[in-house]
Amino acid sequence: MKTDIEPTSSAAGSPPKVRTRSTGRAGDKIFLGLSRGSGIALLVIMAAIAAFLTYRAAIAISKDEANFLTYFEWNTGSSPMRFGIAVLAYGTVVSSIIAMVIAVPVAVGIALFISHYAPRRLATPVAYVIDLLAAVPSIVYGLWGALFLVPHLTGLYTWFDDYLGWTGILSYQGGAARSLFTVGILLAIMILPIVTSVSREVFRQVPKMHEEAALALGATRWEVIRMSVLPFGRSGIISASMLGLGRALGETMAVATVLSPNFLIETSLLDPGGGTFAQNIASRFKEAGNDGRDALIASGLVLFVITLLVNGAARMIIARRKEYSGTAA
Amino acid sequence: MKLQRKNRLRAITAGALAVSGVLVLTACGSDDNSDSGGGGSKAASNIKCDGKGQLLASGSSAQKNAMDLWIKTYGEACKDTKLNYKATGSGAGIQEFLQGKTAFAGSDSALKPEEVKSSEKICKGGKAIDLPMVGGPIAVGFNVPGVDKLTLNADVLGKIFNSEIKKWDDPAIKALNKDAKLPSLKIQAFHRSDESGTTDNFTKYLKAAAPKAWPHEPGKAWEGEGGQSADGSSGVSSQVKQVSGAISYFELSYATANSIKTVDLDTGASAPVQATVDNASKAISEAKVKGTGSDLALDLAYDTKADGAYPITLVTYEIACDKGNKASTLAATKSFLTYVASEDGQTSLKELGYAPLPTEIANKVRESVKSLS
């Protein structure tokens, strides 16, 4: 498609001359074919992945002596194999929830700061730096977490234990802080940029009329944000969070480097233990035999399903507001 | 509307980025040590070059450093052969070999019967065999403030790693260390979170030498009670370095590289045995060959009481076909393995923290290599 717009030196108001070489019907047809092909190709690829996962998982689960969903061990080296995903499902969900609880409020705050509070000169560099966080490889986050974050969290966890230890979930017995909570903190940092940048874009879209109307009624800046920006941006924040959650659920290398996995569900979130799907696959894949690999793929399938459910739930929430549903005409 | 469209596009782009980020398989180098032997590889004059072209092998990461050194030395002597060893892990190495992708595989443990069975597809008229090639001590490293020398025995080790002994000043530890000032500090035992041949050998030792204290089946995956874990030898060794009161197991080279103190073992010999290369060689010489014919799978004597024999050892194997190796790679494979099993090849290992094979076993390996066809 070639369109040249010739710069005109004519007086403002006269339309620039646009010269288009018509491609006729052929261009339409080709483009339709290409875009339809892309759409179908994606569906086919997803179906192929799902089929592969299901096939290999079925082999593994049929050989599993234990209950795949509730068993607390992962033993694929023995015959017969006994393995179950209870601990992995728990660890994956819990660490991701912790990450969301920490990251989403902070990300929304940063996004509001950039879109409504910061002076223009400051907003751009801040936005840029936040986006840079997304460019750091996950293994680097993992190493930073293991070598810097973990030793520095001991003090915080001891404090938690002193004042909140009675809750049970925040008790801490000392030891290296390589726990699900630590993983949650690390994941929060990792999903911050994506949640921030999407929310920021949404807040920029708030109709100026709304804001000005609120101001005209005598609202303070906080009230403007509360009355017009946040309600307008709600579904945008949700979809941003879901993108972040998707990342948190599937994060592999950083978790494998920081967590001290074991196959127990600890009541305390601060004590080392637990595991996540992706971490478990990364840790065991290298030495696994054929059956062991199938078992890991079966656990991957469960993660696939969990991610699907999460995305489906997010879609339903967003669909209530047509603006961002993507199905809106 | 247009603005929103653009916004959606952004969201989708960001989403696509996130998804592709998750999809990208991260590389996993766990068992490589930063100190890859800068040893003076003297041009070994007695390397007999044979064969041409590309020789692919993969497997155990425990022998990666040894392979790197051998490949360097062999490559300098034999310019016509390009050797490539990928440290993918034993499981993956055996898989690739059985699919016919590699000339030989490296493995931390001998082949299982079903693996030998399926090797008959690849080895026309033969089967896959185990050739022990690299031995090494698995050191037990500890970090206890104020304690420089620590002696433990299998029984106490088993109880420590099974979370039965929880404090450093436990009477059982005190009894073995009369002179040491043991603090009342929590023991933090680290094991490997990934599956590994090191764990396999360490638990085999515990099971053989202290069956009462270690009621679990040995295996590549950790089955002990409690404890903490980290990824790879580098992971557990850096935890020991970092955490006061920590104890863990890893190849000796990691202890040397990180200057971590190692436990002396009370095996019942006249004096506690240090984790050293020579002491490991001595223990390996007590091993019995359990393979038949040219297969030399070893049964290590984990409960040896011989003086100066350090029983926690790891032996890694090269796995090749006894008959029916691919014609295109046979000559090069034989020539390389001949060098590796030779006196020169074995003694060059010492500087890397590996234990050369004892003479008797080395001779058997040389015989087996000669008979490859």
XYZ file of C-alpha atoms in Angstrom:
702
model
C 0.000 0.000 0.000
C 1.690 3.155 -1.128
C 0.375 6.510 -0.158
C 2.337 9.631 -0.757
C 1.249 12.817 0.817
C 2.866 15.640 -1.009
C 3.713 18.530 1.210
C 1.690 21.492 0.086
C 2.786 25.050 0.313
C -0.724 26.212 -0.327
C -2.681 28.133 2.195
C -3.901 26.276 5.214
C -7.339 24.814 4.744
C -6.871 23.454 1.263
C -6.603 19.716 1.535
C -3.229 18.152 0.649
C -3.294 16.206 -2.580
C -3.293 12.505 -1.885
C -2.144 10.264 -4.682
C -2.975 6.615 -4.210
C -2.137 3.860 -6.636
C -5.176 1.668 -6.368
C -4.394 -1.953 -5.809
C -7.879 -2.919 -6.848
C -9.589 -6.004 -5.571
C -6.389 -8.064 -5.400
C -4.974 -6.060 -2.485
C -8.143 -6.590 -0.521
C -8.115 -10.303 -1.172
C -4.461 -10.767 -0.287
C -4.774 -8.791 2.897
C -7.906 -10.638 3.931
C -6.132 -13.934 3.323
C -3.097 -12.880 5.307
C -5.000 -11.652 8.312
C -7.368 -14.586 8.319
C -4.368 -16.917 7.982
C -2.665 -15.318 10.986
C -5.767 -15.748 13.088
C -6.240 -19.364 12.103
C -2.525 -20.132 12.505
C -2.622 -18.908 16.088
C -5.635 -21.077 16.879
C -3.982 -24.085 15.273
C -0.766 -23.542 17.246
C -2.662 -23.222 20.524
C -4.673 -26.342 19.718
C -1.472 -28.205 18.867
C 0.127 -27.188 22.177
C -2.969 -28.210 24.098
C -3.149 -31.531 22.248
C 0.528 -32.280 22.857
C 0.253 -31.428 26.557
C -2.907 -33.470 26.960
C -1.490 -36.500 25.151
C 1.764 -36.630 27.119
C -0.016 -35.801 30.361
C -2.482 -38.638 29.840
C 0.421 -41.097 29.497
C 1.984 -39.867 32.718
C -1.209 -39.737 34.751
C -2.127 -43.259 33.701
C 1.198 -44.445 35.157
C 0.780 -42.436 38.341
C 0.166 -44.625 41.364
C -0.827 -41.686 43.556
C -3.657 -39.200 43.195
C -2.324 -36.648 40.722
C -4.281 -33.769 42.213
C -3.848 -34.326 45.934
C -0.571 -36.203 46.455
C 2.226 -34.372 48.261
C 5.336 -35.913 46.703
C 7.069 -35.820 43.366
C 8.750 -39.115 42.776
C 9.146 -40.004 39.137
C 12.438 -41.868 39.493
C 10.887 -44.847 41.213
C 8.715 -47.395 39.543
C 5.807 -47.209 39.876
C 5.837 -43.428 39.773
C 4.081 -41.467 42.495
C 3.594 -37.770 42.008
C 1.012 -35.103 42.675
C 0.601 -31.386 42.158
C -1.045 -30.298 45.399
C 2.021 -28.448 46.659
C 2.783 -26.916 43.278
C -0.737 -25.604 42.753
C -0.755 -24.100 46.233
C 2.664 -22.500 45.832
C 1.925 -21.100 42.395
C -1.366 -19.531 43.432
C -0.143 -18.214 46.790
C 3.046 -16.624 45.479
C 1.142 -15.000 42.626
C -1.537 -13.646 44.974
C 1.149 -12.144 47.223
C 2.732 -10.576 44.148
C -0.579 -9.083 43.045
C -1.401 -7.702 46.510
C 1.936 -5.917 46.592
C 2.284 -4.896 42.952
C -1.167 -3.700 41.882
C -1.633 -0.855 44.422
C 1.936 0.316 43.866
C 1.578 0.133 40.087
C -1.701 2.067 40.130
C -0.064 4.667 42.349
C 2.874 5.066 40.003
C 0.563 5.240 37.004
C -1.540 7.972 38.646
C 1.597 9.864 39.578
C 2.828 9.770 36.001
C -0.515 10.633 34.419
C -1.919 13.174 36.875
C 0.597 14.436 39.400
C 4.092 14.553 37.996
C 5.232 17.552 36.021
C 5.711 16.667 32.341
C 9.484 16.930 32.587
C 9.564 14.315 35.314
C 6.779 12.045 34.066
C 8.534 10.915 30.912
C 11.796 9.765 32.537
C 9.923 8.041 35.381
C 7.718 6.190 32.912
C 10.789 5.226 30.952
C 12.641 3.865 33.979
C 9.633 1.781 35.027
C 9.457 0.305 31.539
C 13.142 -0.519 31.763
C 12.380 -2.890 34.652
C 10.685 -5.124 32.110
C 13.899 -5.440 30.142
C 15.841 -7.135 32.947
C 16.168 -10.890 32.317
C 14.452 -13.070 34.898
C 17.627 -14.946 35.802
C 19.149 -11.618 36.808
C 16.154 -10.969 39.063
C 16.720 -14.446 40.449
C 20.384 -13.862 41.200
C 19.681 -10.456 42.703
C 16.954 -12.054 44.789
C 19.146 -14.909 46.003
C 22.252 -12.860 46.705
C 20.807 -9.544 47.894
C 17.107 -9.696 48.701
C 17.080 -12.951 50.696
C 19.761 -11.975 53.259
C 18.175 -8.545 53.676
C 14.705 -9.876 54.350
C 15.646 -11.736 57.528
C 15.214 -8.596 59.630
C 11.777 -7.836 58.193
C 10.636 -11.423 58.736
C 11.863 -11.430 62.321
C 9.828 -8.271 62.872
C 6.771 -9.937 61.297
C 7.313 -12.901 63.583
C 7.541 -10.696 66.692
C 4.324 -8.802 66.048
C 2.283 -10.994 63.718
C 3.665 -14.442 64.503
C 0.463 -15.345 66.361
C -1.413 -15.436 63.040
C 0.453 -18.581 62.066
C 0.825 -17.520 58.458
C 3.457 -14.915 59.323
C 5.522 -16.878 61.832
C 9.191 -17.303 61.078
C 11.669 -19.795 62.494
C 14.833 -18.197 61.231
C 16.875 -19.615 58.405
C 17.404 -18.344 54.913
C 14.366 -16.374 53.792
C 13.875 -18.432 50.649
C 10.121 -18.690 51.026
C 6.948 -18.181 49.031
C 6.607 -14.691 50.506
C 10.062 -13.762 49.206
C 9.112 -15.119 45.810
C 5.946 -13.017 45.975
C 7.978 -9.875 46.648
C 10.310 -10.654 43.756
C 7.422 -11.400 41.383
C 5.784 -8.136 42.442
C 8.849 -6.234 41.255
C 8.885 -8.206 38.032
C 5.234 -7.547 37.115
C 5.319 -3.898 38.166
C 6.284 -2.458 34.749
C 3.563 -4.165 32.758
C 0.789 -3.307 35.206
C 2.059 0.268 35.453
C 2.348 0.977 31.758
C -1.060 -0.426 30.849
C -2.784 1.417 33.727
C -0.990 4.617 32.784
C -2.309 4.440 29.240
C -5.824 3.863 30.558
C -5.656 6.872 32.889
C -4.577 9.026 29.981
C -7.773 8.068 28.161
C -10.084 9.511 30.805
C -12.302 12.029 28.982
C -11.111 15.510 29.828
C -14.759 16.536 30.151
C -15.259 14.286 33.170
C -12.260 15.656 34.950
C -13.069 19.247 34.164
C -16.659 18.763 35.231
C -15.498 17.409 38.563
C -13.098 20.307 38.974
C -15.863 22.740 38.117
C -17.913 21.284 40.928
C -15.086 22.183 43.260
C -13.483 18.751 43.649
C -9.892 18.502 44.810
C -7.413 16.586 42.725
C -7.822 13.431 44.828
C -11.579 13.675 44.487
C -11.242 14.017 40.736
C -9.197 10.854 40.651
C -11.637 9.070 42.902
C -14.747 10.190 41.051
C -13.724 10.169 37.440
C -10.334 8.561 36.806
C -10.556 5.371 38.851
C -14.115 4.409 37.870
C -13.276 5.003 34.234
C -10.036 3.042 34.462
C -11.316 0.130 36.545
C -11.539 -2.441 33.793
C -8.236 -1.240 32.383
C -6.579 -1.827 35.757
C -8.102 -5.283 35.892
C -6.832 -6.246 32.475
C -3.397 -4.832 33.326
C -3.375 -6.895 36.514
C -4.293 -10.009 34.587
C -1.372 -9.510 32.230
C 0.846 -9.221 35.279
C -0.724 -12.252 36.908
C -0.056 -14.278 33.781
C 3.583 -13.389 34.072
C 3.715 -14.197 37.765
C 2.085 -17.605 37.324
C 4.556 -18.701 34.702
C 7.760 -17.188 36.049
C 10.417 -19.879 36.118
C 14.040 -18.991 36.507
C 13.732 -16.285 39.128
C 11.619 -18.573 41.315
C 13.936 -21.555 40.851
C 16.883 -19.432 41.935
C 15.250 -17.878 44.987
C 12.908 -20.499 46.411
C 13.998 -23.342 48.644
C 11.487 -25.887 47.374
C 10.187 -28.861 49.276
C 7.056 -30.901 48.990
C 5.267 -29.689 52.083
C 2.617 -27.044 52.489
C 3.866 -24.874 55.341
C 1.290 -22.886 57.251
C 3.758 -20.034 57.455
C 4.411 -18.064 54.281
C 7.777 -16.913 55.610
C 9.390 -20.300 56.213
C 11.231 -21.920 53.312
C 9.209 -24.467 51.411
C 6.603 -25.024 48.763
C 7.158 -24.887 45.041
C 5.603 -23.662 41.822
C 4.777 -25.452 38.575
C 7.319 -23.660 36.455
C 10.092 -23.897 39.061
C 9.490 -27.612 39.488
C 9.690 -28.223 35.749
C 12.905 -26.220 35.460
C 14.504 -28.000 38.414
C 13.698 -31.522 37.309
C 13.680 -31.469 33.543
C 17.399 -31.959 33.018
C 17.730 -35.243 34.850
C 14.271 -36.619 34.160
C 13.834 -39.736 32.085
C 10.999 -40.194 29.600
C 8.321 -40.856 32.194
C 9.589 -38.067 34.401
C 9.252 -35.641 31.518
C 5.703 -36.704 30.820
C 4.887 -36.138 34.489
C 6.345 -32.638 34.293
C 4.350 -31.963 31.146
C 1.227 -33.066 33.015
C 1.953 -30.439 35.647
C 2.503 -27.934 32.831
C -0.954 -28.770 31.550
C -2.454 -27.895 34.922
C -0.677 -24.525 34.826
C -2.049 -24.042 31.305
C -5.576 -24.667 32.594
C -5.128 -22.357 35.596
C -3.888 -19.572 33.319
C -6.861 -20.119 31.007
C -9.263 -19.859 33.935
C -7.633 -16.665 35.163
C -7.792 -15.084 31.740
C -11.372 -16.199 31.273
C -12.368 -14.650 34.587
C -10.630 -11.422 33.646
C -12.419 -11.339 30.289
C -15.764 -11.741 31.996
C -15.057 -8.848 34.332
C -13.896 -6.631 31.508
C -16.772 -7.602 29.247
C -19.100 -5.725 31.564
C -17.541 -2.580 30.251
C -17.620 -2.621 26.501
C -14.829 -0.120 25.976
C -12.058 -2.620 26.611
C -13.710 -5.879 25.805
C -12.364 -6.093 22.303
C -15.677 -7.553 21.250
C -17.207 -4.123 21.065
C -17.753 -2.990 17.542
C -12.552 5.187 19.798
C -9.382 5.505 17.823
C -7.482 6.273 20.971
C -8.893 3.209 22.621
C -7.974 1.089 19.656
C -4.402 2.263 20.000
C -4.559 1.533 23.676
C -5.786 -1.983 23.095
C -2.944 -2.483 20.706
C -0.542 -1.412 23.382
C -2.087 -3.761 25.867
C -1.924 -6.565 23.373
C 1.677 -5.772 22.535
C 2.565 -5.747 26.182
C 0.656 -8.982 26.620
C 2.444 -10.557 23.710
C 5.738 -9.472 25.194
C 4.866 -10.966 28.547
C 3.720 -14.218 27.002
C 6.773 -14.556 24.834
C 8.883 -13.790 27.861
C 7.296 -16.704 29.642
C 7.664 -18.924 26.617
C 11.337 -18.330 26.129
C 13.054 -21.296 27.654
C 15.640 -20.136 30.046
C 18.991 -21.707 29.836
C 20.039 -23.614 32.868
C 23.656 -23.934 33.628
C 23.921 -25.329 37.070
C 26.870 -27.540 37.405
C 29.565 -25.542 35.813
C 32.234 -24.065 37.895
C 33.770 -20.746 37.171
C 37.226 -22.128 37.484
C 37.376 -24.077 34.282
C 40.776 -25.645 34.464
C 43.234 -23.244 33.054
C 45.602 -26.129 33.522
C 48.583 -26.295 31.282
C 47.406 -28.785 28.726
C 50.699 -30.151 27.629
C 50.450 -31.355 24.092
C 50.053 -35.013 24.797
C 52.242 -36.675 22.262
C 50.672 -40.075 22.618
C 47.215 -39.141 21.411
C 46.390 -41.302 18.435
C 44.134 -39.306 16.165
C 41.628 -41.215 14.146
C 38.433 -40.343 12.367
C 37.308 -37.043 10.962
C 34.556 -34.542 11.338
C 32.025 -33.698 14.005
C 31.694 -35.775 17.170
C 28.661 -34.973 19.303
C 28.165 -36.047 22.893
C 26.000 -34.846 25.745
C 24.980 -35.659 29.289
C 26.165 -35.332 32.857
C 27.055 -31.847 33.980
C 29.167 -33.288 36.812
C 31.849 -34.225 34.300
C 31.597 -31.032 32.280
C 34.874 -29.550 33.507
C 36.711 -32.790 32.831
C 35.254 -32.964 29.330
C 36.180 -29.348 28.630
C 39.792 -30.027 29.511
C 39.941 -33.282 27.537
C 38.316 -31.736 24.493
C 40.779 -28.869 24.591
C 43.794 -31.160 24.833
C 42.482 -33.626 22.268
C 41.450 -30.852 19.902
C 44.934 -29.364 19.924
C 46.431 -32.691 18.924
C 43.754 -33.739 16.457
C 42.730 -30.891 14.233
C 40.452 -33.032 12.067
C 37.957 -33.862 14.770
C 35.555 -31.318 16.167
C 34.271 -32.489 19.522
C 31.241 -31.023 21.185
C 29.988 -32.019 24.643
C 26.749 -30.466 25.862
C 26.223 -30.637 29.629
C 22.489 -31.227 29.395
C 22.189 -33.470 32.434
C 22.394 -37.247 32.536
C 18.742 -37.928 31.790
C 18.754 -35.776 28.688
C 22.131 -37.187 27.612
C 20.900 -40.772 27.697
C 17.727 -39.746 25.850
C 19.712 -38.139 23.045
C 22.023 -41.119 22.780
C 19.117 -43.540 22.564
C 17.615 -41.415 19.804
C 20.866 -41.755 17.890
C 21.683 -38.060 18.011
C 25.042 -38.423 19.772
C 28.094 -40.661 19.500
C 28.273 -41.245 23.241
C 26.622 -39.964 26.409
C 27.874 -38.986 29.836
C 25.882 -40.153 32.848
C 26.087 -39.964 36.632
C 24.512 -43.359 37.020
C 24.756 -46.641 35.170
C 22.071 -47.502 32.621
C 18.827 -49.005 33.842
C 17.840 -52.387 32.340
C 15.062 -50.815 30.265
C 17.515 -48.266 28.874
C 19.885 -51.075 27.860
C 16.937 -52.810 26.197
C 16.012 -49.774 24.122
C 19.669 -49.201 23.182
C 19.516 -52.310 20.995
C 17.670 -50.218 18.414
C 20.629 -47.862 18.066
C 23.465 -50.346 18.543
C 23.007 -52.661 15.580
C 23.793 -56.112 16.917
C 25.020 -54.817 20.254
C 23.890 -52.845 23.275
C 24.927 -49.787 25.237
C 27.628 -50.180 27.897
C 28.823 -48.117 30.849
C 32.464 -47.040 30.944
C 33.440 -45.388 34.255
C 35.646 -42.447 33.336
C 35.543 -39.658 35.901
C 35.497 -40.077 39.651
C 35.327 -37.435 42.307
C 34.715 -36.878 45.979
C 31.433 -35.378 47.133
C 32.406 -33.083 49.973
C 30.139 -32.192 52.846
C 30.662 -28.480 53.371
C 29.692 -26.660 56.547
C 29.597 -23.125 57.894
C 29.703 -22.986 61.681
C 31.239 -19.880 63.231
C 34.290 -20.730 65.310
C 34.573 -24.309 64.070
C 37.347 -25.118 61.608
C 37.504 -28.877 61.858
C 34.468 -31.089 62.070
C 34.295 -34.863 62.115
C 31.016 -36.646 61.461
C 30.007 -40.194 60.681
C 27.360 -41.632 58.391
C 24.873 -42.081 61.190
C 25.057 -38.458 62.350
C 25.044 -37.178 58.743
C 21.910 -39.160 58.055
C 20.208 -37.741 61.125
C 21.290 -34.190 60.287
C 19.943 -34.414 56.738
C 16.768 -36.069 57.980
C 16.108 -33.209 60.441
C 16.513 -35.446 63.496
C 19.547 -33.575 64.809
C 18.594 -29.910 64.848
C 21.329 -28.111 66.810
C 25.091 -27.944 66.270
C 25.769 -28.668 69.940
C 23.845 -31.951 69.857
C 25.517 -34.613 72.038
C 25.975 -36.884 69.020
C 28.072 -34.242 67.249
C 29.889 -33.344 70.466
C 30.910 -36.951 70.989
C 32.752 -36.948 67.650
C 34.327 -33.513 68.182
C 35.713 -33.378 71.697
C 37.877 -30.304 71.134
C 35.584 -28.169 69.009
C 33.616 -25.245 70.446
C 30.204 -26.074 69.043
C 27.693 -23.216 69.304
C 24.034 -23.734 70.156
C 23.055 -22.849 66.620
C 20.277 -24.201 64.449
C 21.493 -26.628 61.781
C 20.349 -25.607 58.312
C 20.788 -28.582 56.041
C 20.585 -27.760 52.338
C 19.855 -30.286 49.634
C 19.487 -29.941 45.884
C 16.115 -28.765 44.617
C 16.856 -30.075 41.137
C 17.288 -33.757 40.403
C 20.942 -34.634 40.343
C 23.464 -37.445 40.274
C 25.195 -35.850 43.244
C 22.076 -36.339 45.346
C 21.784 -39.865 43.980
C 25.295 -40.806 45.121
C 25.065 -38.987 48.447
C 21.824 -40.742 49.383
C 23.222 -44.085 48.200
C 26.070 -43.543 50.632
C 23.714 -42.663 53.497
C 21.515 -45.665 52.777
C 24.474 -48.063 52.570
C 26.465 -46.738 55.508
C 23.651 -45.747 57.890
C 20.427 -47.539 56.977
C 18.909 -46.826 60.394
C 19.463 -43.074 60.257
C 18.471 -42.845 56.599
C 15.242 -44.771 55.978
C 14.665 -43.316 52.502
C 15.254 -44.795 49.082
C 18.262 -43.289 47.343
C 17.525 -41.387 44.149
C 18.160 -38.294 42.081
C 15.322 -36.482 43.811
C 15.658 -35.668 47.503
C 13.416 -37.669 49.825
C 14.657 -36.639 53.259
C 12.498 -34.931 55.838
C 12.501 -31.143 56.000
C 15.636 -29.154 55.352
C 16.039 -26.427 52.766
C 17.091 -26.605 49.170
C 18.720 -24.676 46.376
C 19.250 -25.130 42.677
C 22.446 -26.761 41.436
C 25.800 -27.305 43.114
C 26.520 -23.621 42.756
C 23.242 -22.839 44.502
C 23.767 -25.030 47.552
C 27.430 -24.064 47.905
C 26.590 -20.365 47.835
C 23.953 -20.964 50.519
C 26.535 -22.668 52.743
C 28.816 -19.708 52.205
C 26.003 -17.279 53.066
C 24.072 -18.917 55.878
C 25.527 -19.382 59.323
C 24.860 -22.904 60.574
C 24.488 -24.371 57.098
C 25.646 -27.780 55.877
C 25.335 -29.292 52.417
C 26.954 -31.676 49.923
C 28.592 -30.869 46.558
C 31.559 -31.825 44.403
C 34.849 -31.013 46.063
C 35.763 -28.409 43.444
C 32.909 -26.183 44.659
C 34.258 -26.298 48.210
C 37.728 -25.379 46.975
C 36.461 -22.602 44.731
C 34.405 -20.993 47.500
C 36.877 -21.833 50.300
C 34.224 -23.758 52.231
C 35.386 -26.030 55.039
C 34.620 -29.710 54.564
C 33.680 -32.450 57.005
C 36.101 -35.283 57.804
C 34.403 -38.657 57.860
C 34.696 -41.136 60.669
C 34.268 -44.313 58.634
C 35.495 -46.642 61.321
C 39.045 -46.428 59.953
C 41.916 -45.645 62.293
C 41.594 -41.911 61.669
C 38.883 -39.641 60.240
C 39.190 -39.342 56.452
C 39.438 -35.997 54.692
C 37.614 -35.259 51.470
C 40.489 -35.245 48.997
C 41.012 -36.447 45.456
C 43.471 -39.165 46.486
C 41.237 -40.462 49.252
C 38.356 -40.679 46.786
C 40.490 -42.659 44.322
C 41.315 -45.039 47.110
C 37.639 -45.617 47.868
C 36.818 -46.117 44.192
C 39.496 -48.824 44.005
C 37.406 -50.803 46.506
C 34.483 -50.828 44.069
C 33.272 -54.016 42.442
C 32.398 -54.237 38.769
C 28.774 -55.337 38.513
C 28.502 -55.086 34.728
C 29.065 -58.107 32.527
C 31.391 -58.406 29.543
C 32.668 -55.032 28.451
C 30.045 -53.222 30.568
C 31.845 -51.843 33.612
C 29.076 -50.461 35.801
C 30.557 -50.144 39.296
C 29.184 -51.001 42.685
C 30.877 -48.455 44.909
C 31.897 -49.574 48.374
C 30.078 -46.882 50.349
C 30.646 -48.617 53.661
C 34.378 -49.138 53.255
C 36.433 -48.905 56.432
C 39.820 -48.876 54.699
C 42.300 -46.337 55.997
C 42.317 -43.137 53.991
C 39.390 -44.131 51.771
C 36.772 -41.365 51.450
C 33.546 -43.195 50.685
C 31.228 -40.455 49.405
C 32.217 -40.510 45.767
C 30.585 -39.971 42.452
C 31.625 -41.890 39.363
C 30.372 -40.693 36.014
C 30.237 -42.959 33.003
C 30.619 -42.569 29.276
C 27.947 -44.573 27.501
C 28.547 -46.023 24.046
C 27.568 -49.103 22.045
C 29.747 -52.182 22.508
C 28.947 -53.222 18.921
C 27.183 -51.398 16.153
C 28.440 -47.871 16.738
C 27.793 -45.595 13.771
C 30.521 -46.130 11.187
C 30.898 -42.386 10.723
C 31.769 -41.698 14.355
C 33.289 -44.967 15.573
C 36.912 -44.161 14.773
C 36.819 -40.723 16.394
C 34.903 -41.984 19.437
C 37.400 -44.754 20.004
C 40.371 -42.482 19.574
C 38.966 -39.888 21.984
C 37.931 -42.390 24.658
C 41.317 -44.115 24.367
C 43.004 -40.834 25.230
C 40.525 -40.084 28.016
C 41.131 -43.450 29.666
C 44.889 -43.215 29.212
C 47.328 -42.353 31.977
C 47.681 -38.797 30.666
C 43.973 -38.226 30.334
C 43.297 -39.433 33.853
C 46.093 -37.626 35.693
C 45.188 -34.311 34.070
C 41.942 -34.486 36.051
C 43.550 -34.021 39.433
C 43.955 -30.279 39.161
C 40.207 -29.932 38.563
C 39.274 -31.713 41.772
C 38.367 -35.003 40.107
C 39.789 -38.348 41.143
C 41.665 -40.385 38.516
C 40.427 -43.951 38.130
C 42.405 -46.502 40.145
C 44.821 -48.507 37.970
C 42.924 -51.760 38.011
C 39.639 -50.203 36.878
C 41.394 -47.940 34.393
C 42.969 -51.017 32.753
C 39.565 -52.648 32.374
C 38.172 -49.475 30.833
C 41.028 -49.379 28.313
C 40.262 -52.975 27.341
C 36.591 -52.164 26.846
C 37.352 -49.093 24.756
C 39.635 -51.168 22.554
C 36.838 -53.648 21.895
C 34.298 -51.065 20.730
C 33.157 -51.757 17.223
